[in-house]
Structures are given as C-alpha cells and as structure tokens.
Short mmCIF file of C-alpha atoms and ligand atoms in Angstrom, two decimals:
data_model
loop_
_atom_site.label_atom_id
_atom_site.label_comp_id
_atom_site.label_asym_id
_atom_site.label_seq_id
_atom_site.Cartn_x
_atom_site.Cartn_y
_atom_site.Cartn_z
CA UNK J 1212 11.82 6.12 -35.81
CA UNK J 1213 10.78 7.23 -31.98
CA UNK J 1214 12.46 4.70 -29.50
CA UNK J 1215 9.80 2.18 -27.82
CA UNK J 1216 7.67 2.14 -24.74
CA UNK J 1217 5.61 -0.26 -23.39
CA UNK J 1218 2.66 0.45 -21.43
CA UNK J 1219 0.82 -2.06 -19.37
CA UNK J 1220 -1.33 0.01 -17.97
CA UNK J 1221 -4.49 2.31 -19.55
CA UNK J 1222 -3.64 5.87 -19.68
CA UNK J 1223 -6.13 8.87 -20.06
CA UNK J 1224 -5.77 10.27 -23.60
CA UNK J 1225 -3.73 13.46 -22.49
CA UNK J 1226 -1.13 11.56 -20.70
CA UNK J 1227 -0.78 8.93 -23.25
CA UNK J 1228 -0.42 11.85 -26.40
CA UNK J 1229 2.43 13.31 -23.78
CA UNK J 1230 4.22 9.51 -24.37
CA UNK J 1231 3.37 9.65 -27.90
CA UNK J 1232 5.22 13.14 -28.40
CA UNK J 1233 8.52 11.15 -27.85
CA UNK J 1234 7.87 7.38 -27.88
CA UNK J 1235 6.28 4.82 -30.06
CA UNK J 1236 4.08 3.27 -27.51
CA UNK J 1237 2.57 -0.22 -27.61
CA UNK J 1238 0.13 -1.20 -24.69
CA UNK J 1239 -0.16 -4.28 -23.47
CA UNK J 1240 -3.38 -5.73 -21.27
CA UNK J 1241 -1.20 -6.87 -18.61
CA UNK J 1242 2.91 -7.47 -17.70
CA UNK J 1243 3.37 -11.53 -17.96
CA UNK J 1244 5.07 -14.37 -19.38
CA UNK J 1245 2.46 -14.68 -22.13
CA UNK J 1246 2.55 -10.48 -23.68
CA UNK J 1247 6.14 -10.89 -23.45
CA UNK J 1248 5.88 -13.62 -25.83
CA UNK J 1249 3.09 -12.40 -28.39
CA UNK J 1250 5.37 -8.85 -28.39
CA UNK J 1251 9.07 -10.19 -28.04
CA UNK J 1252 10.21 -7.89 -30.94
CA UNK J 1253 9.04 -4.80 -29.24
CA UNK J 1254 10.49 -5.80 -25.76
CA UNK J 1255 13.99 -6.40 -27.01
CA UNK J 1256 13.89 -3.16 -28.39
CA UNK J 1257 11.61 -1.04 -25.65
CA UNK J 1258 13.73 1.58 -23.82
CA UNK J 1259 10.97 2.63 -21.32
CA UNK J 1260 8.41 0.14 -19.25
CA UNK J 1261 5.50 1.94 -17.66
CA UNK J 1262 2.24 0.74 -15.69
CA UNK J 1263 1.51 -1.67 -12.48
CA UNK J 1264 1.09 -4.75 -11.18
CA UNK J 1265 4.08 -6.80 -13.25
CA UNK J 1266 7.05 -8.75 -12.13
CA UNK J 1267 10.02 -7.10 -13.49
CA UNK J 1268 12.91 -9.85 -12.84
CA UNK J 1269 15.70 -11.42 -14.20
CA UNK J 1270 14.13 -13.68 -16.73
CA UNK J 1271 12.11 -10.37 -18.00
CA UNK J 1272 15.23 -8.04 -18.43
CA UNK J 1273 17.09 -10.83 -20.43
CA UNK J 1274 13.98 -9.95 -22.55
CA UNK J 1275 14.54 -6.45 -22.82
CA UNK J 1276 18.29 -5.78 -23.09
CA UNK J 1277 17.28 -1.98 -24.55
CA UNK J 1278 15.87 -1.26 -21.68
CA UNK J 1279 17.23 2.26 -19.61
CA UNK J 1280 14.22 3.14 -17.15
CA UNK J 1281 11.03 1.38 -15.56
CA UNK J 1282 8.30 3.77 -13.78
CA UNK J 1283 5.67 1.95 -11.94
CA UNK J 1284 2.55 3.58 -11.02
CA UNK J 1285 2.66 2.62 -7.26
CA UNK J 1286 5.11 3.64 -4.20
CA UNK J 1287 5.48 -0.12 -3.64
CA UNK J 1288 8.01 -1.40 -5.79
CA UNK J 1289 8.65 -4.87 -4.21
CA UNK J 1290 7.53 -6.88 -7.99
CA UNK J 1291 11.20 -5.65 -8.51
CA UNK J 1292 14.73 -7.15 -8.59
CA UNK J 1293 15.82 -3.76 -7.72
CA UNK J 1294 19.36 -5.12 -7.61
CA UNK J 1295 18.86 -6.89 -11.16
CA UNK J 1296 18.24 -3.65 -12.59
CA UNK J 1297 20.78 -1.12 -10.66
CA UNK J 1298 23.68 -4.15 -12.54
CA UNK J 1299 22.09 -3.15 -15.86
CA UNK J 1300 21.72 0.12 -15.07
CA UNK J 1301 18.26 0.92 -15.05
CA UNK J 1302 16.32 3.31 -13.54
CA UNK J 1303 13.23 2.24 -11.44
CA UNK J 1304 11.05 5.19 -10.64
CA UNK J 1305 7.85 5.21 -8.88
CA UNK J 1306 4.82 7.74 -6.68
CA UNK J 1307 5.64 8.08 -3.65
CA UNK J 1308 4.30 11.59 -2.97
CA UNK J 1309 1.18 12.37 -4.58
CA UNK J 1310 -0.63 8.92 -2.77
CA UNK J 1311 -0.05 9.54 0.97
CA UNK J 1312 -2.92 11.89 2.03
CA UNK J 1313 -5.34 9.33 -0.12
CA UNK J 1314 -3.90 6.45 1.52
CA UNK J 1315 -4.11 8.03 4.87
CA UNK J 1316 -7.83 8.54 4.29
CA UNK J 1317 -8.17 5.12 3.74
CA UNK J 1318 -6.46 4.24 6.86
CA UNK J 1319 -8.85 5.81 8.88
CA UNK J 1320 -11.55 4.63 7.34
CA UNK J 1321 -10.30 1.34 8.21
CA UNK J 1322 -9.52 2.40 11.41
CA UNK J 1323 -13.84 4.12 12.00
CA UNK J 1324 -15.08 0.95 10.19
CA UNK J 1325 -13.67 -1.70 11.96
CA UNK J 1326 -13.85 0.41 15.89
CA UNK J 1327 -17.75 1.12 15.15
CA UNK J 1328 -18.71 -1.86 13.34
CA UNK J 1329 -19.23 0.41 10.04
CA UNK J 1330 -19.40 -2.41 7.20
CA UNK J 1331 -21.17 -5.26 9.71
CA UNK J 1332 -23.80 -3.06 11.33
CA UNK J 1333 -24.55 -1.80 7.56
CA UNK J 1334 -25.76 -5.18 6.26
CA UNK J 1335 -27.25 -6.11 9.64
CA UNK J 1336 -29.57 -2.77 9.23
CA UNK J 1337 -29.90 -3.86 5.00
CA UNK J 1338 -30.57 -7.39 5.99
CA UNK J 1339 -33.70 -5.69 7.53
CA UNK J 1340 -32.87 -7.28 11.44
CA UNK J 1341 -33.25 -3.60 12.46
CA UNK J 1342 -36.78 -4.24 14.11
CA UNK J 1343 -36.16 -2.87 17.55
CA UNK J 1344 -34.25 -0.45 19.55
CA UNK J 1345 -30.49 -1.03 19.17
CA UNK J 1346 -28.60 -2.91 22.63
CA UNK J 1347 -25.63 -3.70 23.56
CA UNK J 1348 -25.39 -6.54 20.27
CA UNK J 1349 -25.21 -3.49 18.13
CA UNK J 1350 -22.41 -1.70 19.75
CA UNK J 1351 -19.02 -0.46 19.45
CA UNK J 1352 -15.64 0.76 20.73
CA UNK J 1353 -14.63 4.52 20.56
CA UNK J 1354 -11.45 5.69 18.41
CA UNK J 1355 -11.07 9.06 20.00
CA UNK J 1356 -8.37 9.73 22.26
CA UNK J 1357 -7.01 6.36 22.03
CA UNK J 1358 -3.61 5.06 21.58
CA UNK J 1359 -2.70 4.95 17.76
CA UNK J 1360 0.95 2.59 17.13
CA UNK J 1361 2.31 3.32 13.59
CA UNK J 1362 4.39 0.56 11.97
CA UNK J 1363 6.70 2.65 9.37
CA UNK J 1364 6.94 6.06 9.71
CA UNK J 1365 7.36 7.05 6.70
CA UNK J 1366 4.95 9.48 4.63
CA UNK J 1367 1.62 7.64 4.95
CA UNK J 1368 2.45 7.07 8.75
CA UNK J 1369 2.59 11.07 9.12
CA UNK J 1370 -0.51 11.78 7.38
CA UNK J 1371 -2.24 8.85 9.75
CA UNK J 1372 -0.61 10.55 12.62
CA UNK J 1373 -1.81 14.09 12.00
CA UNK J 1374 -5.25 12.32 10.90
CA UNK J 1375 -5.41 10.64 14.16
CA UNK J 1376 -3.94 13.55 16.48
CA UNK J 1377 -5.48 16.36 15.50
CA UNK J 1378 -8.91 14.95 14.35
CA UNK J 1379 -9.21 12.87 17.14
CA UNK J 1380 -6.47 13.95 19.90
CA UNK J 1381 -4.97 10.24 19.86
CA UNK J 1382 -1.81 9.30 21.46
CA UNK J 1383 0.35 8.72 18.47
CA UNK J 1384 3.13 5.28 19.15
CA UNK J 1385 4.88 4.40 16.55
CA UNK J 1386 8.18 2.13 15.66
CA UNK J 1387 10.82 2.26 12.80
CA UNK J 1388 14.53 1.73 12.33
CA UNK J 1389 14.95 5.47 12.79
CA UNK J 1390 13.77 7.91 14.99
CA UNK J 1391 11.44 10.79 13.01
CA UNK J 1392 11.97 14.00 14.59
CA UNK J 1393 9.02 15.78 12.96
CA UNK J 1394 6.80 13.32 14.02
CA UNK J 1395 8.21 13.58 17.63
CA UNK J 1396 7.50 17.36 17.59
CA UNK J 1397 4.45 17.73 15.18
CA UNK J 1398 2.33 14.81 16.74
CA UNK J 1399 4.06 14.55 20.38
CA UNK J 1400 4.60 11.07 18.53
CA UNK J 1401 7.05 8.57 20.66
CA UNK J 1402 8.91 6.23 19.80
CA UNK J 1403 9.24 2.71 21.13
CA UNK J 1404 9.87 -0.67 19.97
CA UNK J 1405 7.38 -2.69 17.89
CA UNK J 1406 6.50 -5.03 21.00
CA UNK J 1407 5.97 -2.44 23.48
CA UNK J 1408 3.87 -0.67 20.57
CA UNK J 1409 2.00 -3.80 20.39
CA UNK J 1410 1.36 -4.27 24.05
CA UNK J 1411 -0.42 -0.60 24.61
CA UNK J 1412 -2.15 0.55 21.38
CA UNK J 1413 -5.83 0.57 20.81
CA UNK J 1414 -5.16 0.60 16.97
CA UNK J 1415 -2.57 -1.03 15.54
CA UNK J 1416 -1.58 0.32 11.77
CA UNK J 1417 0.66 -1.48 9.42
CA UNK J 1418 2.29 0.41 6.87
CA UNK J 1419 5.41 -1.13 5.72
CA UNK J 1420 6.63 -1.93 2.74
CA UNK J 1421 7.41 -5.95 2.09
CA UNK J 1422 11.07 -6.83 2.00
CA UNK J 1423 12.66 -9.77 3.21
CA UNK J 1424 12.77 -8.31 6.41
CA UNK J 1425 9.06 -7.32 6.79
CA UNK J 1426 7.44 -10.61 5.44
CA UNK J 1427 5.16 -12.33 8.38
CA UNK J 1428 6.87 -9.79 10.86
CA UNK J 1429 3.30 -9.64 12.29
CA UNK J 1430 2.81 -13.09 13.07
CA UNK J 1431 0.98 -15.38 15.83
CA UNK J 1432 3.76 -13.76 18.69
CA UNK J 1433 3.53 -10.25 18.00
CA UNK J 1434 -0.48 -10.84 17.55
CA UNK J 1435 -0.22 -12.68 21.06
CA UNK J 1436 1.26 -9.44 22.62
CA UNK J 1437 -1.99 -7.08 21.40
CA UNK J 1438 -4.85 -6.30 23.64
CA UNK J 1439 -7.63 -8.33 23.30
CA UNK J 1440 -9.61 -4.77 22.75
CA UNK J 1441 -7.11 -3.99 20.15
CA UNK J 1442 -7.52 -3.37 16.38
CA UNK J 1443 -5.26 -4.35 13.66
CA UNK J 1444 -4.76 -2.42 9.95
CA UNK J 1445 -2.64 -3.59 7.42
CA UNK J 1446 -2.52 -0.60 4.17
CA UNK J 1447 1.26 -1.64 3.45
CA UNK J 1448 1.42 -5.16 2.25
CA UNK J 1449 -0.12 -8.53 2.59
CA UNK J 1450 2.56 -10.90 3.56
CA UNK J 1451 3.80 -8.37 6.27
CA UNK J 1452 0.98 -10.08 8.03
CA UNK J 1453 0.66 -14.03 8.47
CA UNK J 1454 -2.86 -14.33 7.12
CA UNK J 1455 -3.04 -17.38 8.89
CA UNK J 1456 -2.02 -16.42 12.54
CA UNK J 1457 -4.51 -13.12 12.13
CA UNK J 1458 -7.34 -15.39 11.24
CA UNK J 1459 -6.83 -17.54 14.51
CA UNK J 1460 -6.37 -14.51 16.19
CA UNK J 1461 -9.84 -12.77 15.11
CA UNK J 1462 -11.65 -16.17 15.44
CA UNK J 1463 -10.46 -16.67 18.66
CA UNK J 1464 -11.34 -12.51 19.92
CA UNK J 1465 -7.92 -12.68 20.78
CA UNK J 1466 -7.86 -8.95 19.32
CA UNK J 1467 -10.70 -6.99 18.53
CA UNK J 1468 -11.08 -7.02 14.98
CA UNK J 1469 -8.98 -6.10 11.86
CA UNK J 1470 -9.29 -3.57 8.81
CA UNK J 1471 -7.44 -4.74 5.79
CA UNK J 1472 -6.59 -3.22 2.63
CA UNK J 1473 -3.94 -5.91 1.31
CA UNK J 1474 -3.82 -9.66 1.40
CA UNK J 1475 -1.26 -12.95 1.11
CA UNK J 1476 -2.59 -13.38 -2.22
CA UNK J 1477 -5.02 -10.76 -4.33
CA UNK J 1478 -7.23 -11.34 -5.24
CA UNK J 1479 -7.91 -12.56 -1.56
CA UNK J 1480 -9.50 -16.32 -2.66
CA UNK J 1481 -13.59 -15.91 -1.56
CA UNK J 1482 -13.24 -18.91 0.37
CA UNK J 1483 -10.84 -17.38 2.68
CA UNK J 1484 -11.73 -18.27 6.60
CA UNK J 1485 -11.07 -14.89 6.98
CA UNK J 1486 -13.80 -13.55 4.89
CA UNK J 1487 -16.65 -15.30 6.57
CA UNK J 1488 -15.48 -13.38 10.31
CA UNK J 1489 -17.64 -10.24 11.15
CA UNK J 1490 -14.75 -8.63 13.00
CA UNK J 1491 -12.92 -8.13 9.87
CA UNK J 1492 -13.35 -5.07 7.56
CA UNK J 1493 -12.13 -5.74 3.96
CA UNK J 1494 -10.88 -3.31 1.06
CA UNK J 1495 -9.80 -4.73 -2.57
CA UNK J 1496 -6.12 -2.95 -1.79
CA UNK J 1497 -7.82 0.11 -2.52
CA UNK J 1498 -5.85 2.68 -0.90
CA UNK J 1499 -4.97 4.91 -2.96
CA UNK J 1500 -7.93 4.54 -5.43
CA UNK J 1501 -9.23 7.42 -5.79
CA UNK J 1502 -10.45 9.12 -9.16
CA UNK J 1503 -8.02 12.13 -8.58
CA UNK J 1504 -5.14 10.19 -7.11
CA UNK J 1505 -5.20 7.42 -9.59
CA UNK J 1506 -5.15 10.22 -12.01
CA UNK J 1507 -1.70 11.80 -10.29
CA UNK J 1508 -0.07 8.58 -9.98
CA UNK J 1509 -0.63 8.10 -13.73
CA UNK J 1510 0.44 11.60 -14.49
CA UNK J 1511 3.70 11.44 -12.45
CA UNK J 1512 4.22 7.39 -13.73
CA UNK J 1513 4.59 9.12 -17.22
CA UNK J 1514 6.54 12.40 -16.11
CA UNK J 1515 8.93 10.14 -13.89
CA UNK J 1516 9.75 7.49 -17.47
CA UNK J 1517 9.83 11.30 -19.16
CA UNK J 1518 12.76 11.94 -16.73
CA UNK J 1519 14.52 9.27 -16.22
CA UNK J 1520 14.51 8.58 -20.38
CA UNK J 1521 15.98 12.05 -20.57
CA UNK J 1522 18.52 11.43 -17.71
CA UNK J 1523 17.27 12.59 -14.98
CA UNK J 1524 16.47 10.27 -11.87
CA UNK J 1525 17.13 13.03 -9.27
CA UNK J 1526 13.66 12.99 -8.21
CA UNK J 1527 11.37 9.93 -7.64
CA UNK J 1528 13.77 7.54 -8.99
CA UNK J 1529 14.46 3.86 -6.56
CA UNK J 1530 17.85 3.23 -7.47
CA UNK J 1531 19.53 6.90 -7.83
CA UNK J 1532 22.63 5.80 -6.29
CA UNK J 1533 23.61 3.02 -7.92
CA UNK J 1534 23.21 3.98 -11.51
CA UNK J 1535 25.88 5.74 -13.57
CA UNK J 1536 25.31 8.90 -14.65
C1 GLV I 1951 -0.15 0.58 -3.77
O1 GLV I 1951 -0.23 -0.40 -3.10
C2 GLV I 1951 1.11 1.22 -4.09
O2 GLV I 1951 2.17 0.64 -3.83
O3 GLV I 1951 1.04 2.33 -4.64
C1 GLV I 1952 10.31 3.54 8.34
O1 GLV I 1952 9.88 4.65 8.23
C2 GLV I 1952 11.58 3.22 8.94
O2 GLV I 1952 12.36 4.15 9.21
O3 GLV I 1952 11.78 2.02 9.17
#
C-alpha cells in the first residue's frame, strides 16, 4: 500500500496525479479539530500534510505520530509550532520564491490606490456624484519621487524597492535586523532604524512576518511618529499592526490613509470601524492571488512534500537545521 497524504487544500488535476504517483491521498475541506476527528485513522498514519490555512500544533502532531514532512502553500508559516515539529523531526517546507514579484504588485497597488484615492473616487464616480468638474474634494497625493520606508527586507521588500525606484525614482528607507547590501547598492536603499523610518517616509510598507517579536510592533507610538501626510501598508501580517491604534489613527487624519492586505482577524468582521473610513483601501489578504502564482505555489507545495518525503529539505524547507538527516 502507498504511504498517506493529506491534502487540505484543492489541487489542479496534474499536480494532484503527481501526489497520486507515490501517495494515497485523502483531501480534506479544511485543517481543524473537527476533519481530524471524522479522519483520525488516516492522520495517525499520514506521512505527508499539504495545503493552507491550518494550525499545525502540539495537540495536532499527537494526532499524527507518522508524520515526516508538512509543506504549506504560503511563505508565512506562523500557524506553526515550528519548534514542536523540529523535536519530532519534521520537515516544514513552504513558497517563498515563486510569490514575491506577485506580492510586490500588490504592494503597489496598495500603495497607487490609497495615494490617489483609487477604490473611493471609483464608487464616488459609480455612485453617479460625478455631475460637475472635479475640485479639490476629488483630489490626491502624488507617489512619485517620494520617500518609500520598507519594514523587512527580505524578498518582497526588494521587489517593492525596485518597483518603487525604478518605476517611480522613490527614495527607498528601509529597516531590518540586518543590513542588505544589494539593496544598498541596487536601490541606493539606506538603512535606518524603524522610528527614524517612520518619522520621514511618505509610504510606509509593512512586510514582516508575525512572530512574537513583530506582533503590534506598529502600534499607537510608532503610528504617533508618522507624518500626518503619510501612508501606511500592511502585505505581511495582521497583528503586526494594532488594528485598533490604526483605526484611531485614520479617524483622527493623524496619517493619511492606509492600504491593507491582512487583518487582526480574517475574515476582517464587516462591522469593523475600520471598514466604514474612506481613507482606508482594503484587500481580502490577496497578495499573492493571482491565477498563475496560486498555480506555482501549488506546484512547488507538492514538489517541496515530494522532497522532503524523499529526504531532501535542502531547498525550501523551514527547519533544515534542526532535523536529522
Ligand atoms: C500569504 O500570506 C503567504 O504567507 O503566502
Ligand atoms: C528582515 O529582512 C530582517 O532582516 O529583519
């Protein structure tokens, strides 16, 4: 019999046949207390876990004690206990190449919507109050040669950078525990620390993963130190932001206005505050939703379970280090 697999995610029909090959697959609608219970046979025996949007913790590995390698199909891998699983030694693998120029796109998107009033002037103009010549109601703020301050430097942060140097000569800012070279020389990119990054950029952009270190590191004090012209964008994740503190923030024009692809909680509840402000721009945490990058992520989510099943985690993989070979 071919070892088991559990999928909780759908897969194209020529991805899923390349599972098949090797693994008895079961698929699952969703990772969660109650699937573990209607399948609990095939979890204790599974060997491979692949999809999105799960908690993989303690009380789920005592549920799967068969279990050599988890691939999620995301770069974010903060649903989990990455310790838990490097003491059983399991691999986690995840995306984090084939995303970044996607998720860069999205960032300035955010970044043109939420500067020129993109989503707000749209339903003002379908909401048919376009009756006379525009004034100075209907305008904007420019994005071009502005100051841009990235939060994380990591991959998405470069592709923002080039994005926002070369297509619209910005001054690139940006803050992270180390310095990035490349950036320095590709981008004329400098480094400084995140309150001085606050204090002089035009556009803000989050794009940090959440840690214990990162949760509500953007909060009501760092907020306090942005211009009041300034624009905040948060692609990473949602608690890397207090919700709260932003809200009072935008409600209060303490800052510009905000472009958001991730929330606290997500779905973000409709009676948020913050959904009812006009100098907000809101995405579903779409950022790397596209039809062809969805379609790599799922493609390298299999390959990278492929791999690490077979023993190799030198590419991709979370917890290299710490699991013996
Ligand atoms: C999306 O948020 C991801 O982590 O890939
Ligand atoms: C992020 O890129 C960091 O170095 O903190």
């Amino acid at each position: 019999m071919k070892p088991s697999v559990i999928l909780y995610e759908s897969l194209p029909a020529d991805l899923l046949s390349r599972l098949n090959e090797q693994y008895q697959v079961t698929e699952i609608s969703a990772l969660n207390a109650e699937t573990v219970a209607e399948h609990a046979d095939v979890f204790r025996h599974a060997v491979g876990l692949l999809g999105s949007g799960g908690k993989v913790d303690q009380t789920l590995l005592d549920s799967m004690p068969a279990l050599k390698a988890c691939s999620t199909i995301s770069v974010g891998y903060d649903l989990f206990d990455v310790d838990a699983l490097s003491a059983r030694n399991i691999a986690l693998m995840h995306t984090p190449t084939v995303l970044t120029d996607t998720v860069a796109d999205t960032i300035m998107a955010l970044v043109l919507a939420s500067a020129r009033r993109v989503t707000e002037l749209d339903s003002w103009v379908k909401a048919g109050k376009w009756t006379k010549n525009i004034g100075p109601e209907q305008f904007s703020i420019d994005v071009h040669h502005k100051t841009l301050g990235i939060v994380g430097m990591g991959r998405i942060g470069k592709a923002v950078a080039q994005r926002a140097r070369f297509g619209f000569d910005m001054e690139i800012l940006y803050s992270a525990r180390s310095a990035h070279k490349d950036a320095e020389e590709r981008f004329s990119a400098t480094r400084c620390e995140l309150d001085e990054l606050l204090k002089k950029s035009d556009f803000v952009c989050i794009i940090l993963p959440l840690t214990d270190q990162t949760r509500h590191m953007i909060g009501a004090g760092q907020l306090a130190l942005m211009k009041s012209s300034a624009i905040l964008i948060n692609a990473g994740r949602g608690p890397v932001v207090d919700e709260q503190a932003l809200t009072h923030a935008l409600k209060e024009k303490a800052i510009y206005g905000a472009g958001l692809d991730v929330f606290e909680q997500e779905p973000v509840p409709a009676q948020a505050e913050l959904l009812t402000l006009p100098n907000v721009v809101t995405l579903p945490h779409v950022g790397s939703a596209t039809h062809e990058t969805r379609y790599a992520m799922k493609k390298d989510g299999v390959e990278n379970l492929l791999a690490a099943l077979s023993g190799q985690t030198d590419k991709n993989c979370v917890n290299s280090s710490a699991l013996k070979k």
